[in-house]
XYZ file of C-alpha atoms in Angstrom:
618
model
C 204.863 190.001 78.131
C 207.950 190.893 76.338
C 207.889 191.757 71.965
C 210.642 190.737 69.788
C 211.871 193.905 67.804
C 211.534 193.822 64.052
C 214.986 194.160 62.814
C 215.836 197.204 61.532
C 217.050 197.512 58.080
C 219.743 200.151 58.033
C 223.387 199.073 58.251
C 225.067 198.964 61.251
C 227.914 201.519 61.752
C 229.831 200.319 64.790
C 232.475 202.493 67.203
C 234.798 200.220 68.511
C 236.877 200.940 71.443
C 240.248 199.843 73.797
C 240.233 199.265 76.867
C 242.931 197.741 79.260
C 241.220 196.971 82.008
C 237.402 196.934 83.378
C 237.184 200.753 84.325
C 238.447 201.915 81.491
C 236.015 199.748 79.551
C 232.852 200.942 81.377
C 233.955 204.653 80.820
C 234.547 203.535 76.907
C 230.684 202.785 76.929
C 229.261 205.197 78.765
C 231.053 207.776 76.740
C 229.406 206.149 73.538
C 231.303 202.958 72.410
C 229.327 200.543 70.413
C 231.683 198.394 71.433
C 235.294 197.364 73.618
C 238.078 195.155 72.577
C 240.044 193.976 75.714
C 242.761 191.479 76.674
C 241.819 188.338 78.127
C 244.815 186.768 80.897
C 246.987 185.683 78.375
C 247.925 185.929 74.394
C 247.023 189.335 73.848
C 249.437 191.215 71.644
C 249.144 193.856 74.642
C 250.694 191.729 77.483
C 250.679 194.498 79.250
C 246.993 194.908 79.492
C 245.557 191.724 81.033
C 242.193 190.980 82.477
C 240.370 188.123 84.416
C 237.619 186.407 83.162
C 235.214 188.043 86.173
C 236.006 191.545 85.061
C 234.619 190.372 81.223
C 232.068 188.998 82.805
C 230.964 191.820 84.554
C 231.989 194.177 81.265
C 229.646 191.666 79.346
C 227.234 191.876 81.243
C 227.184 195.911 81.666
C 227.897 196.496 77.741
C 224.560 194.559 76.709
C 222.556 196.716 78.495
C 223.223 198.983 75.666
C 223.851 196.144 73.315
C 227.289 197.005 72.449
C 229.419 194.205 72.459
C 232.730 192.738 74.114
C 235.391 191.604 71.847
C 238.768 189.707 73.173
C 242.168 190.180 71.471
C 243.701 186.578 71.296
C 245.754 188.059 68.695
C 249.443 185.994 69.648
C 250.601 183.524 67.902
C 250.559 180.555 70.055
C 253.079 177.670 70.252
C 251.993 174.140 70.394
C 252.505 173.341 74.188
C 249.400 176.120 74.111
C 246.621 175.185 72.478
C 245.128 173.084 75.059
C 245.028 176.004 77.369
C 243.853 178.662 74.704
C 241.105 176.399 73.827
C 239.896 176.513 77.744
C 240.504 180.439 77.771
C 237.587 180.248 74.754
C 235.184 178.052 76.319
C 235.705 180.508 79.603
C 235.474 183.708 77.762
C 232.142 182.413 76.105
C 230.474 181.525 79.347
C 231.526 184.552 80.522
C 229.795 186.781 77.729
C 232.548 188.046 75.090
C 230.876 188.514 71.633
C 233.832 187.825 69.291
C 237.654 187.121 69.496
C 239.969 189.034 67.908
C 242.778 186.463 66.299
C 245.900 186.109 64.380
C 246.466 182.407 64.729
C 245.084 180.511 62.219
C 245.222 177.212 64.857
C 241.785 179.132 66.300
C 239.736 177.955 62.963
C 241.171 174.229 63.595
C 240.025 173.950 67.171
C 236.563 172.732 68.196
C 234.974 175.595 69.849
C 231.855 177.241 71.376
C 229.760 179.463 68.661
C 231.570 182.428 68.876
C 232.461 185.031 66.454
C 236.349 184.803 65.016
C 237.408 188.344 63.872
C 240.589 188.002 61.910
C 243.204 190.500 63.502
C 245.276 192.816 61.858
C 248.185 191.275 62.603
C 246.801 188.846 59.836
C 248.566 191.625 57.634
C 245.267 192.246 55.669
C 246.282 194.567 53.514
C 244.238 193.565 49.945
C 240.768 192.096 49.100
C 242.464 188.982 48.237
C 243.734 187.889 51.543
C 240.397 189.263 52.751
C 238.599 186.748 50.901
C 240.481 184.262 51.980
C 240.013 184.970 55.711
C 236.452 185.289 55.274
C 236.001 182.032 53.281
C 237.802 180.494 56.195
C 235.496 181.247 58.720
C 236.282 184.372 60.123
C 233.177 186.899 60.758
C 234.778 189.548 60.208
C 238.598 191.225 59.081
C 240.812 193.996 59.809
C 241.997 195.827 57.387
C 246.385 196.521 57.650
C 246.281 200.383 58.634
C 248.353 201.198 55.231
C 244.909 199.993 53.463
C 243.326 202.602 51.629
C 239.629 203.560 50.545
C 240.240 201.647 47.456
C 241.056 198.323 48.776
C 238.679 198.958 51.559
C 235.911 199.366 49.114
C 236.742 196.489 47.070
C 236.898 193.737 50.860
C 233.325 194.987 51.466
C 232.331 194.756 48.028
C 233.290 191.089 47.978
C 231.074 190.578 51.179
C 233.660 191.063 53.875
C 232.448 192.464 57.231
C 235.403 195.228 57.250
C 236.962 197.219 60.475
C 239.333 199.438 60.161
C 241.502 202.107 62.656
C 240.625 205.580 62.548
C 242.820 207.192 65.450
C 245.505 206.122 67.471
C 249.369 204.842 67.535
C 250.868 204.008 64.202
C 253.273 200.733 63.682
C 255.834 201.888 61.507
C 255.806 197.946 60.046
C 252.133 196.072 58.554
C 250.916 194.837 61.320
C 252.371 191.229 62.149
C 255.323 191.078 59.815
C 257.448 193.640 61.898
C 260.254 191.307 63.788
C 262.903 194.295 64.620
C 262.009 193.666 68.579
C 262.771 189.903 68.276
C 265.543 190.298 66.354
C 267.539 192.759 68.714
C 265.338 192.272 71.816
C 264.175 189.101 71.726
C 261.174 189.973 72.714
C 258.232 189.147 69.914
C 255.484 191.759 68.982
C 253.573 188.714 67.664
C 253.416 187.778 71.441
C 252.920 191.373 72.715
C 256.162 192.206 73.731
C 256.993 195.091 72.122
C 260.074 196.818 72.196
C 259.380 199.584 70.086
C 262.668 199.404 68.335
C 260.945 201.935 65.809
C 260.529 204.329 68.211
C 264.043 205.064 68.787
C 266.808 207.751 67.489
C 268.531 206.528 64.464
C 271.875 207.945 62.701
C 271.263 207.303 58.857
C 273.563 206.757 56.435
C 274.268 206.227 52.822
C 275.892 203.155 51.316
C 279.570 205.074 50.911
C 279.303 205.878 55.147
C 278.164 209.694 54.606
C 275.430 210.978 57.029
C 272.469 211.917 55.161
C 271.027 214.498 57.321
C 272.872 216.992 60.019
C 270.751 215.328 63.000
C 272.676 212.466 64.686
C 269.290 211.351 66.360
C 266.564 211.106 64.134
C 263.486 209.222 65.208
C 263.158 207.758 61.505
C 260.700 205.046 61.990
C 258.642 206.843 64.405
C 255.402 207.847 62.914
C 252.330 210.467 63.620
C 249.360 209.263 64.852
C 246.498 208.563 62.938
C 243.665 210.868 63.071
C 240.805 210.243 60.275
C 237.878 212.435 61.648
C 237.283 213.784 58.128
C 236.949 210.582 56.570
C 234.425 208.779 58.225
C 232.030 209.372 55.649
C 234.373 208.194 53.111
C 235.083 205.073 55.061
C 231.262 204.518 55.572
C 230.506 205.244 51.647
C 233.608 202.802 50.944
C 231.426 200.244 52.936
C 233.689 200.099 56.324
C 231.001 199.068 59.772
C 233.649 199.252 62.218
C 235.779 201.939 63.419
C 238.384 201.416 65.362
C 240.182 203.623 68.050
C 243.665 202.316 68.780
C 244.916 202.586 72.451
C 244.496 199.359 74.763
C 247.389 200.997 76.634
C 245.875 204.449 77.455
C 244.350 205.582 80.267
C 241.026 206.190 80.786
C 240.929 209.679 80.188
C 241.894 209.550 77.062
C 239.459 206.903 75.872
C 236.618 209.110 77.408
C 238.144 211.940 74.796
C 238.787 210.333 71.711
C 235.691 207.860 72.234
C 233.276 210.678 72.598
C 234.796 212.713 69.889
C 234.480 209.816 67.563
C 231.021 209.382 68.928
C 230.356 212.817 67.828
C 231.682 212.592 64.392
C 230.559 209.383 63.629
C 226.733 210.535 64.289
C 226.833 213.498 61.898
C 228.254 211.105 59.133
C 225.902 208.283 59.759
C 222.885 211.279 60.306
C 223.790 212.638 56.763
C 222.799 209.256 55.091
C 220.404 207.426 54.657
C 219.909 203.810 55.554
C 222.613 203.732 58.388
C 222.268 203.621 62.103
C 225.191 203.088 64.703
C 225.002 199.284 66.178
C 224.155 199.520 69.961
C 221.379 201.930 72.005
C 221.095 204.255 74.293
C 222.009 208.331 74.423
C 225.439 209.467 76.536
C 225.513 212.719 78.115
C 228.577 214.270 78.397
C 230.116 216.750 80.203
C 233.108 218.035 78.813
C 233.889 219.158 75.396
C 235.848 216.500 73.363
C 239.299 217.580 71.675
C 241.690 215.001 69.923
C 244.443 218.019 70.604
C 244.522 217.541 73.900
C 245.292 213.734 74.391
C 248.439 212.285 74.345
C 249.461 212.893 70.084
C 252.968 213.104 68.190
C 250.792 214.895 65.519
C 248.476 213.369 63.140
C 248.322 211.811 59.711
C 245.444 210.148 57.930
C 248.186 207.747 56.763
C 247.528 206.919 53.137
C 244.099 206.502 53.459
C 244.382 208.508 49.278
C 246.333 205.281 48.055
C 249.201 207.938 48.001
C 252.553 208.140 49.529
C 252.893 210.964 51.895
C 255.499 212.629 53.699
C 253.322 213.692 57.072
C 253.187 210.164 58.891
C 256.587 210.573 60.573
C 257.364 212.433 63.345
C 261.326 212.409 63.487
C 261.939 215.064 66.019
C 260.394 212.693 69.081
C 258.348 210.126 69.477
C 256.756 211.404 73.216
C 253.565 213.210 72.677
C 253.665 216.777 70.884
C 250.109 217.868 72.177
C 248.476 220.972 70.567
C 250.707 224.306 69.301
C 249.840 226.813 72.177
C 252.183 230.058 70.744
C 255.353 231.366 71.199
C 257.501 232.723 73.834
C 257.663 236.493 73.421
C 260.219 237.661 76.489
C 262.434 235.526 78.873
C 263.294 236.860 82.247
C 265.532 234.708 84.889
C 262.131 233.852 86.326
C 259.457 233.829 84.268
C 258.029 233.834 80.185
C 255.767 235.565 78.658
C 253.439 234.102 75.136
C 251.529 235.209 72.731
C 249.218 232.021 73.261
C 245.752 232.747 72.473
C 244.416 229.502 74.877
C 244.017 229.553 78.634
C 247.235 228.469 80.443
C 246.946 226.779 83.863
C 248.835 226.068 86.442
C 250.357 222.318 86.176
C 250.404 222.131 82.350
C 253.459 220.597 80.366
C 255.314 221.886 77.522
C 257.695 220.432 75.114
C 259.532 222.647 72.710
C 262.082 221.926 69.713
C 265.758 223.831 69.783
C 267.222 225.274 66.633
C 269.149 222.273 66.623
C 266.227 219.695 66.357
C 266.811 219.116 70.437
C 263.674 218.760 72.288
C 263.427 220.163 75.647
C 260.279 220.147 78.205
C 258.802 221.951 81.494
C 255.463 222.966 83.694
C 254.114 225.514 84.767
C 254.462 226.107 88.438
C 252.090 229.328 88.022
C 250.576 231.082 85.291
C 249.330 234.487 85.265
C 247.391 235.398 82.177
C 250.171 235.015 79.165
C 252.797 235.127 81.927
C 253.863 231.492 83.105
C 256.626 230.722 85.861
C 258.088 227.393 85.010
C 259.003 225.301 87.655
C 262.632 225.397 87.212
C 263.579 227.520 83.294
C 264.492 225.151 80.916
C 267.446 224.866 79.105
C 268.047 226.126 74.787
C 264.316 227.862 75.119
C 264.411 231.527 73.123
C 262.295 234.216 72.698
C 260.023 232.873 69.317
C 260.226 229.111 70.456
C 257.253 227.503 69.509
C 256.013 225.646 72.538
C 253.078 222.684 72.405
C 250.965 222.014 75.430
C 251.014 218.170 75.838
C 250.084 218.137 79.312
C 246.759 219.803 79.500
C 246.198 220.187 83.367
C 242.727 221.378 84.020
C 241.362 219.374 80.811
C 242.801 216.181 82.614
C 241.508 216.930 86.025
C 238.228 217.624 83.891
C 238.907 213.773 82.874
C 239.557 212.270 86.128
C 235.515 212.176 87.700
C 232.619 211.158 86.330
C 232.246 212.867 83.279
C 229.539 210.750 81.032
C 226.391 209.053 81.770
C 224.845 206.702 79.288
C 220.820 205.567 79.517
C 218.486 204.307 77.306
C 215.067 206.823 76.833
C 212.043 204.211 77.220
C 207.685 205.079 77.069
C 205.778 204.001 80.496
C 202.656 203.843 79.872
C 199.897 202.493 82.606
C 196.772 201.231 81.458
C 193.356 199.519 82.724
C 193.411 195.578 82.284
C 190.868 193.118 83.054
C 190.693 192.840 86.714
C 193.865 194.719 87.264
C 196.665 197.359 85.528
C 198.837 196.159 82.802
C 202.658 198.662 82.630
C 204.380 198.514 79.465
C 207.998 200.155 78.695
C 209.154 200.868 75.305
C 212.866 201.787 74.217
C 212.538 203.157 70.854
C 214.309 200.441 69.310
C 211.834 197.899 68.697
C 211.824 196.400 72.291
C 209.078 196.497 75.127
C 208.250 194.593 77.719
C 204.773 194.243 80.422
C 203.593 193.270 83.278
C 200.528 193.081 84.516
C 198.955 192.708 88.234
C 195.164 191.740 89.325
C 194.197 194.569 91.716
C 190.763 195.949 92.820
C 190.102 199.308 91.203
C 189.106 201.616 93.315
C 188.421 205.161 93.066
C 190.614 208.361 94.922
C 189.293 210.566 96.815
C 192.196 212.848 96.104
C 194.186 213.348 92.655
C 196.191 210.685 92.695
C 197.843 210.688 89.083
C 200.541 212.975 89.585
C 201.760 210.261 92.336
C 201.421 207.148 90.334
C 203.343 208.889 87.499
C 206.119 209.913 89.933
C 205.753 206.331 91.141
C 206.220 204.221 87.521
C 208.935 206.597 86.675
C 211.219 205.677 89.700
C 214.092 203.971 87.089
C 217.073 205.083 88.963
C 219.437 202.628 89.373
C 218.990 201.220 86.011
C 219.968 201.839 82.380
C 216.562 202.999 81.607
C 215.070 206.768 81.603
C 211.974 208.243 81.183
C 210.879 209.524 77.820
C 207.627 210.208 78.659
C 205.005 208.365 81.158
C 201.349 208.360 81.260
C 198.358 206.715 82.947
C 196.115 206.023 80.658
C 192.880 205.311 82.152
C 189.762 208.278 83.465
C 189.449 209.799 86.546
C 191.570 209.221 89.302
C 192.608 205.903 90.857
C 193.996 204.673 93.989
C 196.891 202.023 92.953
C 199.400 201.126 95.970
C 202.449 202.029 95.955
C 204.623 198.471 96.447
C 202.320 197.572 93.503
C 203.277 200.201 91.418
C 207.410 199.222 92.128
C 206.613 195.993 91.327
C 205.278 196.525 88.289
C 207.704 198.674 87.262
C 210.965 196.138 88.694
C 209.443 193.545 86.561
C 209.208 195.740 83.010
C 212.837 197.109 84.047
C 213.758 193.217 84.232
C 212.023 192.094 81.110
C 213.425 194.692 78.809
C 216.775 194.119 80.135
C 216.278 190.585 79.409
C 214.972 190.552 75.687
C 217.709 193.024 75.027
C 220.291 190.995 75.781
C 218.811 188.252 74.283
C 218.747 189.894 70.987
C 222.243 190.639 71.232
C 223.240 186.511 71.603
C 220.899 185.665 68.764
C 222.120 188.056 66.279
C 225.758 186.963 66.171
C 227.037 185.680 63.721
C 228.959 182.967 63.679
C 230.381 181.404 60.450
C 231.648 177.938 59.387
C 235.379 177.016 58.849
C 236.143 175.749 55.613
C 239.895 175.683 53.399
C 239.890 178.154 50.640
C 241.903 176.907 47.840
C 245.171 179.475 47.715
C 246.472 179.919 44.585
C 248.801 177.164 42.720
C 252.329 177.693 44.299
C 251.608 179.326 47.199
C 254.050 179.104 49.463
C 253.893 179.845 53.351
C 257.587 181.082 55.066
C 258.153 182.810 58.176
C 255.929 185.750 57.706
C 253.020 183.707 58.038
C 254.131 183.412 61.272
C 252.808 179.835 61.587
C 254.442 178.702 64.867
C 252.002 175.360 65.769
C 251.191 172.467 63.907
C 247.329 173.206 63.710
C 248.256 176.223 61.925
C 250.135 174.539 59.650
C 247.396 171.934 58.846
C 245.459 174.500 58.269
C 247.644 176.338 55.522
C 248.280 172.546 54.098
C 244.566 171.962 53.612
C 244.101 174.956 51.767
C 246.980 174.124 49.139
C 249.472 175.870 50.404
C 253.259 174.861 50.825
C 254.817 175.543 54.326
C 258.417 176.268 53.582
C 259.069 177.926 56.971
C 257.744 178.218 60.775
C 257.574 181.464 62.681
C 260.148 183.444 63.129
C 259.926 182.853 67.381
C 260.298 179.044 66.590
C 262.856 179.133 63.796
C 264.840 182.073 63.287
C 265.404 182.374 59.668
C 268.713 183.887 59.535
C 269.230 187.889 58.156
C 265.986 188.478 56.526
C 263.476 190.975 56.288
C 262.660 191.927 59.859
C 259.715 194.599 58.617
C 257.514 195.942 55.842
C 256.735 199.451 56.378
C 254.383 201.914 53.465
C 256.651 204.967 55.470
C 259.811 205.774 53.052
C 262.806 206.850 54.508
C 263.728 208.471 51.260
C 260.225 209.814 50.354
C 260.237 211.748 53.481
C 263.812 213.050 53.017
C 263.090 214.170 49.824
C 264.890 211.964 48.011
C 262.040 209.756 46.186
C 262.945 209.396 42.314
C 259.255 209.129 41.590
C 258.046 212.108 43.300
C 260.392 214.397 41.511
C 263.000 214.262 44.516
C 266.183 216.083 45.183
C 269.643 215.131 44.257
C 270.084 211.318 44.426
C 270.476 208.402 47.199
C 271.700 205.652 45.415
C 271.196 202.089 47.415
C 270.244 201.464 50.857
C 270.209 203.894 53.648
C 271.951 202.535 57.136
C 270.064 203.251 60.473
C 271.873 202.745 63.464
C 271.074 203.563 67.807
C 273.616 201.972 70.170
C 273.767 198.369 69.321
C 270.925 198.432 67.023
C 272.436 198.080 63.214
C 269.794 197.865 59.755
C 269.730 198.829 56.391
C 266.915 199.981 54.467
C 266.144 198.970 51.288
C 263.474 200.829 48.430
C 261.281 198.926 46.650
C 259.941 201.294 44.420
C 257.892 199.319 42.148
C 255.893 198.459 45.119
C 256.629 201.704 46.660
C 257.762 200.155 50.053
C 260.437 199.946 52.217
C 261.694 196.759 53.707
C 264.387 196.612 56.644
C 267.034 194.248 57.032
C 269.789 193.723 59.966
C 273.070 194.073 59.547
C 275.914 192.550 61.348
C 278.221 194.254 63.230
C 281.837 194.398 62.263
């Protein structure tokens, strides 16, 4: 006998995190994911980090267990000699077990497909309750919200009914998310089909329309931003009506998932503990065995990156775009062999350093041996002085911490034996609404020993299973003689049955919408940075009103246009903003140029952003 749960009424609060491949997804999990977002084979906007359909299979299967859920990036744009084959990928990725996919191509909504959730990426450039709407009136389950959103507009998408997920930590795109064509332009390689460049992350010599350098540094990473770290704002996000939270990073490695997943875990469950009426979306408790610490994962420094509404000038990190790790103190006396610190932290042998010159240079080393506050580099680095800050972004022993098993995750269930008719009936409750019995005819016969001590030992064998014991009990007087094998049986069968009407809960609560055409507003008109590069797409935009003026910029290149969007201002960050009460004045554009790699900024103030153009070379 199995029970169907009554649903709870709390709102779900959901952890969602990266994974590139089927390890790193497992330890995601077990270190207290609600849920995983992973590439499938192809048209991921991480081609980098692919997977076969038997590892999600095999991830599907292992996340519901817990009921946390497996969501696919599909999040390319996809050309029309496609279609055909992305339409297969869905029908395989649904047999296989994925909960959702996560989508930028509006051709998806226009396809006949299994029931399966459609989450609209954020390379849908959802930055306003308006588009939000739209997406959701569509079809789409759910929407991510542009990483420039703030609380405001976050508020006002779930107000409207939107299912909203937004990023909390990770890498930053210097660009709203799908409308950033620098790597096409110069590369030819198209972020929209996750192949990334990362023009932004380069060194850039700026200059002002008359030619004049505007700063001293001929190398200044000016589109390279912070990371984002929002660990005090989850209960603003929750408050503001956000259910997902969403840890960037499908390109990490799996010890820094297992950090920055069970720190989230962490500080999600004292936000979601301190209100009332909210509960996190999947079960189960994970123990952990380290201490989790943001600082000492791969970071350029963090930035809750306008989360306020208000432009800031913390999101960049111009001196380099390679991690910065955690300030560790500063070097107190050189000798030709060794330095000393005043670091207050434990330094071990094998950790990395980077340090910044006078100059704005950034240099690096390890520690071949440390000694206390004494460390022996393994060769001294060059333009390092006594008072040089230095920042641990190698943390040795914390990432050989990282490298076993450091989390198990199980789900606490009740075992409780009790007399039946002719027989024993063994029931096993979760906690969350689910149990599950089985029952076997045996003769009862009495012990002639104490026996309950055994059969308790014996129904609370769950090893090997996602199950542990809460508490167990054998509910019947005196002492009994039950066999063993019957007792196994019993309990295999409960272990089985729970399992079962778990997972079935998890297929029958999705939710999968509709597709309809929203009417678009009278004019609308859709150019290249709707990025519509099939003719499905463009049906679809048609049907909802809207003039097509343009195809993507991978099918059609428009010519010198905006090639990026960004909420990160140059000129705000130099000082220069007229708004904020800046210095001085910086009339026009400013000129960024690396090698090859020529384009001029321009300041939309009114709008307070800044979009990027190319420029030709003389």
């Amino acid at each position: 006998m199995t029970t169907t749960p009554i649903r709870s009424k709390t709102k779900k609060i959901e952890l969602l995190s990266p994974a590139k491949d089927l390890a790193t997804a497992i330890a995601a999990i077990d270190h207290g994911a609600d849920a995983v977002y992973i590439g499938a084979d192809d048209f991921s906007a991480r081609s980098a980090a692919a997977n076969d359909i038997a590892d999600i299979s095999s991830l599907a299967e292992y996340a519901h267990h817990y009921r946390a859920r497996v969501y696919i990036t599909l999040n390319t744009i996809i050309y029309d000699g496609e279609l055909e084959r992305v339409r297969e990928m869905v029908y395989r990725l649904h047999e296989a077990g994925a909960d959702a996919l996560i989508v930028q191509d509006m051709a998806l909504l226009e396809m006949e497909l299994p029931p399966i959730e459609l989450h609209a990426s954020t390379q849908c450039d959802i930055r306003d309750a308006a588009k939000a709407i739209f997406l959701h009136e569509a079809g789409f389950t759910r929407v991510v919200a542009a990483r420039e959103t703030p609380l405001s507009s976050l508020r006002e998408m779930a107000s409207a009914g939107v299912e909203v997920e937004a990023f909390v930590h990770g890498a930053l795109c210097v660009c709203y998310s799908g409308q950033c064509y620098m790597s096409q332009a110069f590369a030819s390689r198209s972020a929209n089909r996750g192949r990334c460049a990362q023009i932004c992350r380069l060194p850039y010599e700026l200059t002002d329309i008359q030619g004049r350098k505007i700063t001293q540094s001929s190398a200044l990473h000016a589109l390279s931003l912070k990371d984002m770290n929002r660990s005090d704002y989850l209960g603003d996000m929750i408050d503001a009506g956000v259910t997902s939270f969403k840890i960037e990073g499908r390109l990490k490695d799996a010890s820094y998932v297992k950090n920055i997943t069970a720190w989230y875990r962490k500080k999600l469950d004292e936000s979601i503990n301190s209100r009332e009426g909210f509960s996190r979306s999947s079960d189960g408790i994970s123990d952990i065995s380290f201490i989790p610490d943001p600082n000492r994962s791969f970071n350029r420094g963090f930035t809750g990156y306008f989360l306020d509404g208000q432009t800031a000038s913390d999101v960049w990190n111009p001196v380099t775009p390679k991690s910065t790790g955690e300030p560790t103190g500063k070097i107190t006396r050189i000798t030709s062999a060794c330095m000393e610190t005043d670091s207050p932290q434990q330094l071990n042998n094998g950790d990395g350093f980077l340090f910044v010159t006078p100059s704005g240079q950034t240099g690096g080393f390890r520690i071949d041996r440390a000694e206390g506050r004494t460390i022996y580099p393994t060769a001294m680095p060059d333009g390092i002085k006594t008072g040089t800050l230095l920042y641990r972004n190698y943390d040795n022993a914390f990432e050989r911490a990282l490298a076993g098993k450091t989390a198990s995750r199980h789900i606490p269930v009740d075992i409780l034996l009790e007399d039946s008719p002719g027989g024993y009936t063994l029931t096993l409750s979760d906690g969350y609404g689910f149990s599950a019995s089985a029952y076997r005819a045996c003769e009862k016969e009495d012990a002639r020993t104490p026996q309950r001590e055994k059969i308790i030992s014996d129904i609370s064998k769950l090893g090997g299973t996602e199950f542990s014991v809460s508490s167990a009990d054998a509910a019947f007087p005196g002492e009994r003689f039950i066999p063993g094998s019957l007792l196994s049986s019993m309990r295999r069968e409960c272990c089985r049955k729970l399992r079962e009407v778990r997972v079935r809960d998890i297929a029958e609560s999705r939710a999968v919408k509709p597709h309809a055409y929203p009417c678009a507003p009278v004019g609308t008109q859709a150019d290249y940075t709707y990025n519509i590069s099939n003719e499905m797409a463009r049906g679809f935009y048609e049907k909802c009103g809207i003039t097509v003026t343009g195809r993507a910029f991978e099918s059609e290149n428009p010519g010198e246009v905006k090639i990026a969007e960004c909420r990160h201002c140059i000129k705000y960050s130099l000082g220069y903003c007229p708004k904020h009460g800046g210095r001085g004045t910086l009339n026009g554009p400013v000129f960024l140029r690396s090698g090859k790699i020529r384009m001029k900024a321009v300041f939309d103030c009114r709008r307070c952003v800044m979009e990027i153009f190319p420029v030709k070379r003389p």
